[in-house]
Tab-separated table of C-alpha atoms and ligand atoms in Angstrom:
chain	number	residue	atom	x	y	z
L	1	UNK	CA	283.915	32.758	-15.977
L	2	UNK	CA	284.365	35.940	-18.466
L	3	UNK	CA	287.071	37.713	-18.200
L	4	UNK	CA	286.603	41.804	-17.849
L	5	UNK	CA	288.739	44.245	-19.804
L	6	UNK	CA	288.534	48.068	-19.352
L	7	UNK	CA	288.000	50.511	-22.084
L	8	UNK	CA	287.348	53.437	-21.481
L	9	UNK	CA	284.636	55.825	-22.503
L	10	UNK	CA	281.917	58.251	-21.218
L	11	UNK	CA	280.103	58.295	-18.366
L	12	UNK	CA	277.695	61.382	-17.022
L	13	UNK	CA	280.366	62.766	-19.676
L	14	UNK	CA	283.768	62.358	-18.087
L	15	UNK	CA	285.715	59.576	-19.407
L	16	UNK	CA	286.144	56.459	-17.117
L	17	UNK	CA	287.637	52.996	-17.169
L	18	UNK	CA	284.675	50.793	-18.220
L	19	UNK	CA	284.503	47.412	-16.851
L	20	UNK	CA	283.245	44.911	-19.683
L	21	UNK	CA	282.416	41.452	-20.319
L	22	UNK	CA	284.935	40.431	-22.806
L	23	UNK	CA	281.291	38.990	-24.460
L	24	UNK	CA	281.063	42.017	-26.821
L	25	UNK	CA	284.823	41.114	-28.120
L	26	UNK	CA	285.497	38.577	-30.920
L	27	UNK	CA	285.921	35.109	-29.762
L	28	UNK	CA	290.058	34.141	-30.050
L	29	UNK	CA	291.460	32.074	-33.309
L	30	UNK	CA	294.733	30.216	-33.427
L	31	UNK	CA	295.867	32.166	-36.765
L	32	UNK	CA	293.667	35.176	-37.360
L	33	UNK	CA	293.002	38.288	-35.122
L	34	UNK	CA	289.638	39.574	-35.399
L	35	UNK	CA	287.906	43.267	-35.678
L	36	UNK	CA	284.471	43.647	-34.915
L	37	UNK	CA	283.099	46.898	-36.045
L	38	UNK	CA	279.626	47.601	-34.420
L	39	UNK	CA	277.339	50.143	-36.286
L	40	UNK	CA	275.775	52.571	-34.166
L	41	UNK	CA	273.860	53.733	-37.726
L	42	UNK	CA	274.285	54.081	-41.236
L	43	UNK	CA	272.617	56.025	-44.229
L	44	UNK	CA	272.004	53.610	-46.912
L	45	UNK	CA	270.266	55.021	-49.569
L	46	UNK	CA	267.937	52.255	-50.612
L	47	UNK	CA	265.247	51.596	-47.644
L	48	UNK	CA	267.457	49.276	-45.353
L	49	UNK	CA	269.012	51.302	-42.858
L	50	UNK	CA	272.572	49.610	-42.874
L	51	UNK	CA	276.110	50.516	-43.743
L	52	UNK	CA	279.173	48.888	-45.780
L	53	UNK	CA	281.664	46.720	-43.899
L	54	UNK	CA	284.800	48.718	-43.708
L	55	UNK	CA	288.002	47.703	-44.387
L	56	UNK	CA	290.557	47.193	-41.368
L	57	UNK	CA	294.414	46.753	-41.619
L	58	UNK	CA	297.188	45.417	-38.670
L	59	UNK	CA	300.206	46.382	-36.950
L	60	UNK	CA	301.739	45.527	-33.868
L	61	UNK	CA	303.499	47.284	-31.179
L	62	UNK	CA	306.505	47.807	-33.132
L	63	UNK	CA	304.609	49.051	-36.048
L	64	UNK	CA	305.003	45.563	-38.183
L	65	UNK	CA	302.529	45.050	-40.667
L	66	UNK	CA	300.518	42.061	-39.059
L	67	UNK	CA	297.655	42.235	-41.874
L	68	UNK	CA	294.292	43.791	-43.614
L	69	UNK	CA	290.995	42.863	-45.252
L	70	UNK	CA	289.150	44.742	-47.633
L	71	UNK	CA	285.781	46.139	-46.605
L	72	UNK	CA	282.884	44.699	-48.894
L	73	UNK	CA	280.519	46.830	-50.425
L	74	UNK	CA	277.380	44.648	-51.228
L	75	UNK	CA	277.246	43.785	-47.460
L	76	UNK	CA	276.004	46.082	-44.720
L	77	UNK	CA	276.102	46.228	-40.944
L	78	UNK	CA	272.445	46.666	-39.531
L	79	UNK	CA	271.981	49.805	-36.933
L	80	UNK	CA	273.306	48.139	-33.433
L	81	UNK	CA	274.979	44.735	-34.968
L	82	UNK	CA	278.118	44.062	-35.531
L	83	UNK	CA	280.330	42.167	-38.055
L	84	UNK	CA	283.514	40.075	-37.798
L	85	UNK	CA	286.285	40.909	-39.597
L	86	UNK	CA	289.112	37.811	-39.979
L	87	UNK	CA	292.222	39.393	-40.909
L	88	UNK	CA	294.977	36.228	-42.143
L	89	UNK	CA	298.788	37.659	-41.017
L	90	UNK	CA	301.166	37.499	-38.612
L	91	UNK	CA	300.360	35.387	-35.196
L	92	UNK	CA	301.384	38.895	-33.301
L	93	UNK	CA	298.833	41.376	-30.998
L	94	UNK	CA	297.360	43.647	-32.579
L	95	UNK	CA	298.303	47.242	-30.824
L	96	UNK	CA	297.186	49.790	-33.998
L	97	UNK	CA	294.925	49.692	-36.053
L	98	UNK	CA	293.189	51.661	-39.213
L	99	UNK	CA	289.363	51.584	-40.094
L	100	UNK	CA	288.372	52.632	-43.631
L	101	UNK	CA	284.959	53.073	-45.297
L	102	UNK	CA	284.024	51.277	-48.289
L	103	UNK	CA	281.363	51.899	-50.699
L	104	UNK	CA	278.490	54.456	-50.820
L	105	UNK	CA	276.522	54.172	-47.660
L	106	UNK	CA	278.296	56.246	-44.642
L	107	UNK	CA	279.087	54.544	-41.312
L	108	UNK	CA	278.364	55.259	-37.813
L	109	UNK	CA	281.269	52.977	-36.105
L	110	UNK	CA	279.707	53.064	-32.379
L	111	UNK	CA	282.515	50.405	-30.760
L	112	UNK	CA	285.516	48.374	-32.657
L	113	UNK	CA	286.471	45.239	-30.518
L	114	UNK	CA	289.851	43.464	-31.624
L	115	UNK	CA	290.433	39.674	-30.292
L	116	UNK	CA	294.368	39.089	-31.388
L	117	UNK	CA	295.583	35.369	-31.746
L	118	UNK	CA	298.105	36.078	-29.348
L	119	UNK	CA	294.513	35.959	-26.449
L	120	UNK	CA	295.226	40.131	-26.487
L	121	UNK	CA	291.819	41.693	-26.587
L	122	UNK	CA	290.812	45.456	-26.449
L	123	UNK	CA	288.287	47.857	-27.759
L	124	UNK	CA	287.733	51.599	-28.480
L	125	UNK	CA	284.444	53.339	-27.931
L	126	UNK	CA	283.315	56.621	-30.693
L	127	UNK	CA	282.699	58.462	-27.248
L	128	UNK	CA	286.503	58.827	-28.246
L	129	UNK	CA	285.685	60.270	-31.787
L	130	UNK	CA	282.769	62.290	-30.385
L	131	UNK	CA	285.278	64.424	-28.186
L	132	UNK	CA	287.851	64.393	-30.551
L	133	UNK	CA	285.190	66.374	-32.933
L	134	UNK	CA	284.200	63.891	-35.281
L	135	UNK	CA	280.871	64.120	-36.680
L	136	UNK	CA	278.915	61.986	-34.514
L	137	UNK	CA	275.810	60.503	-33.489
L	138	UNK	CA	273.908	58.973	-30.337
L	139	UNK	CA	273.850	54.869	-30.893
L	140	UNK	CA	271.738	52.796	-28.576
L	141	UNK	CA	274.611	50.317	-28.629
L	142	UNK	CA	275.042	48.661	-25.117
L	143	UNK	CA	278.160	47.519	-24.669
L	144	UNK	CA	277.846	43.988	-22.129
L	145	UNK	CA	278.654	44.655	-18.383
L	146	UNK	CA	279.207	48.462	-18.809
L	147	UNK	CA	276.252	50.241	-17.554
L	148	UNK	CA	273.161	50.429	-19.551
L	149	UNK	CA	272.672	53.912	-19.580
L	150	UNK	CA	276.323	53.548	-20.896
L	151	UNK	CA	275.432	54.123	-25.056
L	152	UNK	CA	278.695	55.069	-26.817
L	153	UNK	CA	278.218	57.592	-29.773
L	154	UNK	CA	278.841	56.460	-32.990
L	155	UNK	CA	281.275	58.333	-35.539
L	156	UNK	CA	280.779	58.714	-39.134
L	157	UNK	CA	283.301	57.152	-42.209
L	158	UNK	CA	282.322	57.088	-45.483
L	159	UNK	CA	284.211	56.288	-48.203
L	160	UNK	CA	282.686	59.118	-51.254
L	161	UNK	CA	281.499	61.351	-49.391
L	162	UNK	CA	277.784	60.948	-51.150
L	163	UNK	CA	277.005	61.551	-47.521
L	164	UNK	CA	277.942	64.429	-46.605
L	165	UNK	CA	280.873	63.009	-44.054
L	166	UNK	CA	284.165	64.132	-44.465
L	167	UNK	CA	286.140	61.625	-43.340
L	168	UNK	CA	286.690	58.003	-44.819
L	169	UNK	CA	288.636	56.229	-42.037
L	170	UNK	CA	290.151	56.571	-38.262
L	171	UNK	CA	293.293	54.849	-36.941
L	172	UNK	CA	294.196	54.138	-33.296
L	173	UNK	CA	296.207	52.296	-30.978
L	174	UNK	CA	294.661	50.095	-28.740
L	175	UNK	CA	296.380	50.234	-25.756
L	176	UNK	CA	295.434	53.429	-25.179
L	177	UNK	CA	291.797	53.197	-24.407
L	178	UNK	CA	291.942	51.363	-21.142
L	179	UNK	CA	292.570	52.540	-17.814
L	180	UNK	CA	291.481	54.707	-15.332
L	181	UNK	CA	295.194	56.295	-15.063
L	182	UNK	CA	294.500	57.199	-19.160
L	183	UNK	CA	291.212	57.974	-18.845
L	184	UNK	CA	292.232	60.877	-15.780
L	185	UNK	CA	294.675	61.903	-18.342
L	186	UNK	CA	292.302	62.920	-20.960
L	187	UNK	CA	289.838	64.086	-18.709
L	188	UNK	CA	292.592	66.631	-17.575
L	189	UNK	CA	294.091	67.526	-21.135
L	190	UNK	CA	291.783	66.293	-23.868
L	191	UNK	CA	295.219	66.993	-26.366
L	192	UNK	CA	296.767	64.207	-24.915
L	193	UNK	CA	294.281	61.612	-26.627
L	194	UNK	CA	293.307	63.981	-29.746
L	195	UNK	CA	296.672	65.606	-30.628
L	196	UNK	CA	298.550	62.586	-30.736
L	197	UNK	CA	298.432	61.530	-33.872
L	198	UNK	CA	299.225	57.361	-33.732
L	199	UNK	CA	297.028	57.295	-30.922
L	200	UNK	CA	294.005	58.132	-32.606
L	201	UNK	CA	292.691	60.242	-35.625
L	202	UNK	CA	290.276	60.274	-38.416
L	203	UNK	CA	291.187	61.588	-42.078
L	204	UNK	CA	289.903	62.726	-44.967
L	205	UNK	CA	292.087	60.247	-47.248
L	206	UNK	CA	291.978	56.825	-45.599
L	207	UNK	CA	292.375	53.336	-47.367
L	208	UNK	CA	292.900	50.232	-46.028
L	209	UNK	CA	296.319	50.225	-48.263
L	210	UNK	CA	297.730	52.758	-46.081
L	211	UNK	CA	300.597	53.097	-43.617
L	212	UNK	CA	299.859	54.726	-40.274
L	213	UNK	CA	301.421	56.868	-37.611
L	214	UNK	CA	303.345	54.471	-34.676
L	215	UNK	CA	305.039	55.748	-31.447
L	216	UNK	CA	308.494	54.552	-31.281
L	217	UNK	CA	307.239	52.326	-28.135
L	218	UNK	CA	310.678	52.904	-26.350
L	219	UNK	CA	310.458	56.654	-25.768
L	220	UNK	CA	306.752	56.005	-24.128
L	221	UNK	CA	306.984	55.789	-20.666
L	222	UNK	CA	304.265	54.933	-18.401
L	223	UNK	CA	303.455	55.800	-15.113
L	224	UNK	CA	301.849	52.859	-12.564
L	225	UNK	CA	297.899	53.665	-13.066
L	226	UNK	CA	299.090	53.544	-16.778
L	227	UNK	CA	299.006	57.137	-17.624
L	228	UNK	CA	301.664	58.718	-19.558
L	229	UNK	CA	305.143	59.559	-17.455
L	230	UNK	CA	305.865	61.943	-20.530
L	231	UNK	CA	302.994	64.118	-21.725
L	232	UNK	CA	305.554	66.089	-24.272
L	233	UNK	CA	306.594	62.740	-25.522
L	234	UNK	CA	302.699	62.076	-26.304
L	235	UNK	CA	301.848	65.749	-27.479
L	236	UNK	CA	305.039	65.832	-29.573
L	237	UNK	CA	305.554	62.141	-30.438
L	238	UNK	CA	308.512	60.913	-31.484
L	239	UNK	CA	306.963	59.033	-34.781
L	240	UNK	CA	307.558	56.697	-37.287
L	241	UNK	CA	306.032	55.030	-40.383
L	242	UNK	CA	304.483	51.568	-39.984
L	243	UNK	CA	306.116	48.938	-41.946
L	244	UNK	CA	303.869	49.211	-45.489
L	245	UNK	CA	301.165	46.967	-45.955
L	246	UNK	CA	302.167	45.763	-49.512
L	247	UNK	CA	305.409	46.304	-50.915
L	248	UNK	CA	304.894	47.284	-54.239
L	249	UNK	CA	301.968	49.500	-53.486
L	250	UNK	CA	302.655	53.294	-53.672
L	251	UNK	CA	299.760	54.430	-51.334
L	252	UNK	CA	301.587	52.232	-48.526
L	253	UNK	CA	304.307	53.551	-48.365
L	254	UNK	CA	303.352	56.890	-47.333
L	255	UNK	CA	303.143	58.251	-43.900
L	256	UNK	CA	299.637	59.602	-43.666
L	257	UNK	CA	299.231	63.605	-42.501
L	258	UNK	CA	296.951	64.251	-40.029
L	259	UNK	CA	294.014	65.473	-41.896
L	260	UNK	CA	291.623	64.543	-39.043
L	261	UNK	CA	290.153	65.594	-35.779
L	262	UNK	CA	290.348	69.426	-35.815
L	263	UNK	CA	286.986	70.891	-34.056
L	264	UNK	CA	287.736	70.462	-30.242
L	265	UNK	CA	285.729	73.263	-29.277
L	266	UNK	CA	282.074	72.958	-28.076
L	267	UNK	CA	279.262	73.552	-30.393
L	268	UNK	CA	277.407	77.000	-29.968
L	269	UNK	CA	274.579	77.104	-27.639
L	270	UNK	CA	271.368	77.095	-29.295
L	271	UNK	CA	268.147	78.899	-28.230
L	272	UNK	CA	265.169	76.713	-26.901
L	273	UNK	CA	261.846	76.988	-29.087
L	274	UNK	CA	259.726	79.096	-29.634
L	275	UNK	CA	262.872	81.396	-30.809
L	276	UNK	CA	263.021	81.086	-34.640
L	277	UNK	CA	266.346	82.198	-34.604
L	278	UNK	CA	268.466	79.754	-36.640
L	279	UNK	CA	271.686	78.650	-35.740
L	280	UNK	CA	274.953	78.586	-38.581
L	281	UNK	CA	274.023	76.255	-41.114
L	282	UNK	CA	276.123	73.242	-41.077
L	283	UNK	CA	276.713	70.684	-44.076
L	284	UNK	CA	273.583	69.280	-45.484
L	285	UNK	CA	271.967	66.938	-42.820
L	286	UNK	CA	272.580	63.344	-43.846
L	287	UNK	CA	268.746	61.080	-43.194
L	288	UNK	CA	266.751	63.984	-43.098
L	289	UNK	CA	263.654	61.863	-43.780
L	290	UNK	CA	264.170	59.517	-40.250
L	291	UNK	CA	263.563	60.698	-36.504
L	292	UNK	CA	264.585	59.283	-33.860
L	293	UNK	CA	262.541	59.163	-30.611
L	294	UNK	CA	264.959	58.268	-27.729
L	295	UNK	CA	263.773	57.371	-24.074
L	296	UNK	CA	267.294	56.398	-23.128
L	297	UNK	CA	268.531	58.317	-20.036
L	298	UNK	CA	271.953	58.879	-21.554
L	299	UNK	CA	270.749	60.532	-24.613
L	300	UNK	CA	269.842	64.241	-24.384
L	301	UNK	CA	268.339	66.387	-27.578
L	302	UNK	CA	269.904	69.307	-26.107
L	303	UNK	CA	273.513	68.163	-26.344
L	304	UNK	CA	272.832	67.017	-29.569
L	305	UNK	CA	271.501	70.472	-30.870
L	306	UNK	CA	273.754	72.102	-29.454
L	307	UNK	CA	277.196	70.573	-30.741
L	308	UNK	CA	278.560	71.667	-34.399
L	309	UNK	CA	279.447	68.092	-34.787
L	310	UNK	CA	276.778	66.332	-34.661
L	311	UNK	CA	275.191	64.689	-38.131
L	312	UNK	CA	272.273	62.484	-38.217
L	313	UNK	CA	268.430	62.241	-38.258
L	314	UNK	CA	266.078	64.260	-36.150
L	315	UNK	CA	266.481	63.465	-31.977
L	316	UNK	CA	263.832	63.646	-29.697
L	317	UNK	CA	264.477	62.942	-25.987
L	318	UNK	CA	261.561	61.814	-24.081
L	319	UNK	CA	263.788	61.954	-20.620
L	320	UNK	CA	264.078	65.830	-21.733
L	321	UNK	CA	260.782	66.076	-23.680
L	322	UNK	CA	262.771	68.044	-26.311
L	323	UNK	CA	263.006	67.699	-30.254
L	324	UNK	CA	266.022	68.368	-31.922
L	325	UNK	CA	265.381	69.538	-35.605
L	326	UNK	CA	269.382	68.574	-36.701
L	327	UNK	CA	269.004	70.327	-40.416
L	328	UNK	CA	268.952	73.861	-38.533
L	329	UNK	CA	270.082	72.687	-35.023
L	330	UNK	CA	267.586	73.973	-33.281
L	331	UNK	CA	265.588	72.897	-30.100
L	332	UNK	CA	262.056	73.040	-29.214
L	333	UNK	CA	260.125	72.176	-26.312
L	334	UNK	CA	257.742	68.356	-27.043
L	335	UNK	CA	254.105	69.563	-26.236
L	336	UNK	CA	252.298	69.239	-23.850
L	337	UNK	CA	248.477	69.386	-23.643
L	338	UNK	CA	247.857	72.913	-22.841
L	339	UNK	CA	250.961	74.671	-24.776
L	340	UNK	CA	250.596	77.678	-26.033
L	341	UNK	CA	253.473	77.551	-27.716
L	342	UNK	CA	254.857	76.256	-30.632
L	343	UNK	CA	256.231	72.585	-29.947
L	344	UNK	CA	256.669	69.450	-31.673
L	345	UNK	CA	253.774	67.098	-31.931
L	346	UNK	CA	254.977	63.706	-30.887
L	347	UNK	CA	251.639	62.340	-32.743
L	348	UNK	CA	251.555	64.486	-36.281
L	349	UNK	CA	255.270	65.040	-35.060
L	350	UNK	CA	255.404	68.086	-36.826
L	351	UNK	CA	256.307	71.835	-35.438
L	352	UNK	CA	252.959	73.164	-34.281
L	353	UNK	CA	251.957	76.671	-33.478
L	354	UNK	CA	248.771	77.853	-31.535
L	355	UNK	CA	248.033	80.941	-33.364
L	356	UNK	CA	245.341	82.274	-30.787
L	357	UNK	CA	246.292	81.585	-27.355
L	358	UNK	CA	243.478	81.379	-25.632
L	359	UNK	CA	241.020	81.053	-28.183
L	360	UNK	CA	239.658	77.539	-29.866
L	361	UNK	CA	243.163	75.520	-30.473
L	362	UNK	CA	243.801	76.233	-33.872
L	363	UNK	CA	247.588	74.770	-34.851
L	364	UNK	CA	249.443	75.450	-37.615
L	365	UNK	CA	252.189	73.771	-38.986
L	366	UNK	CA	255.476	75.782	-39.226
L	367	UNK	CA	257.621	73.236	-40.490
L	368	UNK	CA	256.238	70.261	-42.260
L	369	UNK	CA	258.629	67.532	-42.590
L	370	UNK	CA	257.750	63.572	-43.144
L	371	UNK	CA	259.423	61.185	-41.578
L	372	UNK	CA	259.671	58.123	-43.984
L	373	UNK	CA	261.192	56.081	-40.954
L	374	UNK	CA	260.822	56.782	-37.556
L	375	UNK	CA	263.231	54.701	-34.880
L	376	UNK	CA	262.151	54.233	-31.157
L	377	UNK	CA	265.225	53.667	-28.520
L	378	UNK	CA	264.145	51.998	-25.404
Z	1	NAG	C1	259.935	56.026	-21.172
Z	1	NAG	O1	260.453	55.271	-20.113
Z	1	NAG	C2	259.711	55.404	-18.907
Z	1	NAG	C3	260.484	54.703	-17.799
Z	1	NAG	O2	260.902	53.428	-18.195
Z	1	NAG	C4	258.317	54.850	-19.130
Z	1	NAG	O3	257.542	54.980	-17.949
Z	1	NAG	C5	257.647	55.624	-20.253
Z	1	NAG	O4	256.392	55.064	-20.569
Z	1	NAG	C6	258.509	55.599	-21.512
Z	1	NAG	N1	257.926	56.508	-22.496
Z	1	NAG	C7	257.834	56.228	-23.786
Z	1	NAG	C8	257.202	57.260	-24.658
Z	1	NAG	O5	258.255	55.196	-24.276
């Protein structure tokens, strides 16, 4: 029989202890611990969509350096798979963690599942990026015995920035995505799980070389659903440096500054079509050729468009029958047979305009874009 471990993530939006089937987790080895890092999408720049394996170092709960492995950079992750990282160290669980980008295609990191040889397993969703205020992305990534409307977003590393993605790595401590006691506690004060710096953020300078941020375990108490007896002692944690992952390596020795998670408030909210009106013009959209046409409950176009965070190809929700054009963030209604007003054509999938209501249906294109790939989630 599997085993179920809770990790928690969003449902209807509000975070929740997630019962899975340990099946999504990296089987156990006598030695090694093992990340799996599952791509919710990546922007290669050749025709494959796929993204580099990133790089993942070890500590434990004490903040001893258990191990790393580079990333590889002529290897890529496939939207919704997953690889298998071995990392060779210390026989010890695995309670933090750091996740760094390598090469020249950006990552979407949709779920990271770590199988210590100790038997300790957990896993961390990017619904816990997304509200944190990474860029992000919807993935159609079902995680195994969670529900399967139950599609984590992805969040976005890359390690040049060619991409247009700021950030080139997250770090996080396990232990602190499961429960229902923890999950309460960040649906009540999302601070506790973004302004804590060991227990997760994503920066601007990451390597795999690098130290991170540890609690010093004995001034964390806990209270018995799991939740944190001390908030002050998570908002301002008592810190210290993990031990360095190679001694005679400058970059590990420092402590890392959080450089990360910063945009916590909601995105503006964007007028529906036919309204022209733009909204502010965020960084260049990374795979402005693709569109993605999602009839996945979970997914709406609207809370797409309307977050500042968001990064990715065009969105159309066929549960909302609304288009997302991500380069200006704005929505617009999917037509219909009889609009008379400008909508996006599903079949030329263009903007279209019906310049004499009324009168024979002449459409004009507003905004031609082609789509050199177009994804269907189902
Ligand atoms: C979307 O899903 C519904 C319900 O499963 C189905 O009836 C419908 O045909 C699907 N639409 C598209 C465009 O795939």
């Amino acid at each position: 029989m599997s085993a179920v471990i809770g990790v928690i993530g969003l449902v209807a939006g509000v975070f929740q202890n997630i019962n899975t089937a340990e099946s999504w987790m990296p089987t156990q080895h006598p030695k090694n611990t093992k990340a799996r890092v599952y791509a919710g999408m990546s922007d290669s720049t050749d025709q494959s969509t796929s993204g580099n394996i990133p790089g993942v170092a070890l500590w434990d709960a004490a903040g001893r350096f258990i191990g790393k492995e580079m990333g590889v950079y002529n290897y890529v992750i496939g939207d919704g798979k997953f690889h298998d990282i071995e990392v060779k160290g210390k026989m010890a669980s695995a309670d933090y963690l750091s996740v760094s980008a390598f090469g020249t295609d950006g990552l979407c990191v949709a779920a990271v599942a770590v199988t210590s040889p100790t038997g300790y397993k957990a896993g961390w969703l990017g619904d816990i990026g997304m509200r944190c205020g990474a860029p992000w992305y919807p993935s159609a990534l079902v995680i195994p015995g969670s529900d399967p409307e139950t599609r984590p977003a992805c969040v976005w590393i890359d390690q040049d920035g060619s991409n247009n993605h700021p950030h080139t790595g997250l770090t996080m401590h396990l232990p602190s995505f499961t429960g229902e006691g923890l999950a309460n506690e960040y649906n009540d004060d999302i601070a506790t799980l973004c302004k804590s710096l060991p227990r997760f953020s994503m920066w601007k300078t990451r390597s795999v070389h690098m130290t991170l941020p540890v609690y010093h375990a004995d001034k964390l108490e806990y209270n018995e659903d799991g939740s944190d007896k001390n908030i002050d002692a998570i908002l301002k944690p008592s810190m210290m440096q993990s031990e360095t992952t190679a001694p005679n390596d400058p970059t590990g020795t420092k402590l890392g500054v959080a450089d990360g998670p910063s945009a916590l408030e909601p995105g503006p909210v964007v007028e529906l079509g036919p309204s022209r009106r733009r909204a502010r013009r965020q960084a260049p959209q990374p795979l402005r050729d693709q569109l993605v046409i999602s009839n996945i409950t979970r997914h709406s176009a609207r809370e797409v468009c309307e977050s500042q965070t968001s990064a990715g190809p065009d969105f159309v929700s066929i549960v909302e029958w609304l288009y997302c054009d991500m380069a200006e963030k704005v929505l617009w209604p999917l037509c219909l047979e009889d609009s008379t007003e400008a909508c996006f054509d599903l079949d030329t999938r263009s903007i279209t305009w019906q310049t004499k209501p009324g009168l024979r249906s002449r459409k004009e294109d507003l905004s031609p874009k082609s789509y050199r790939n177009v994804q269907k989630w189902i």
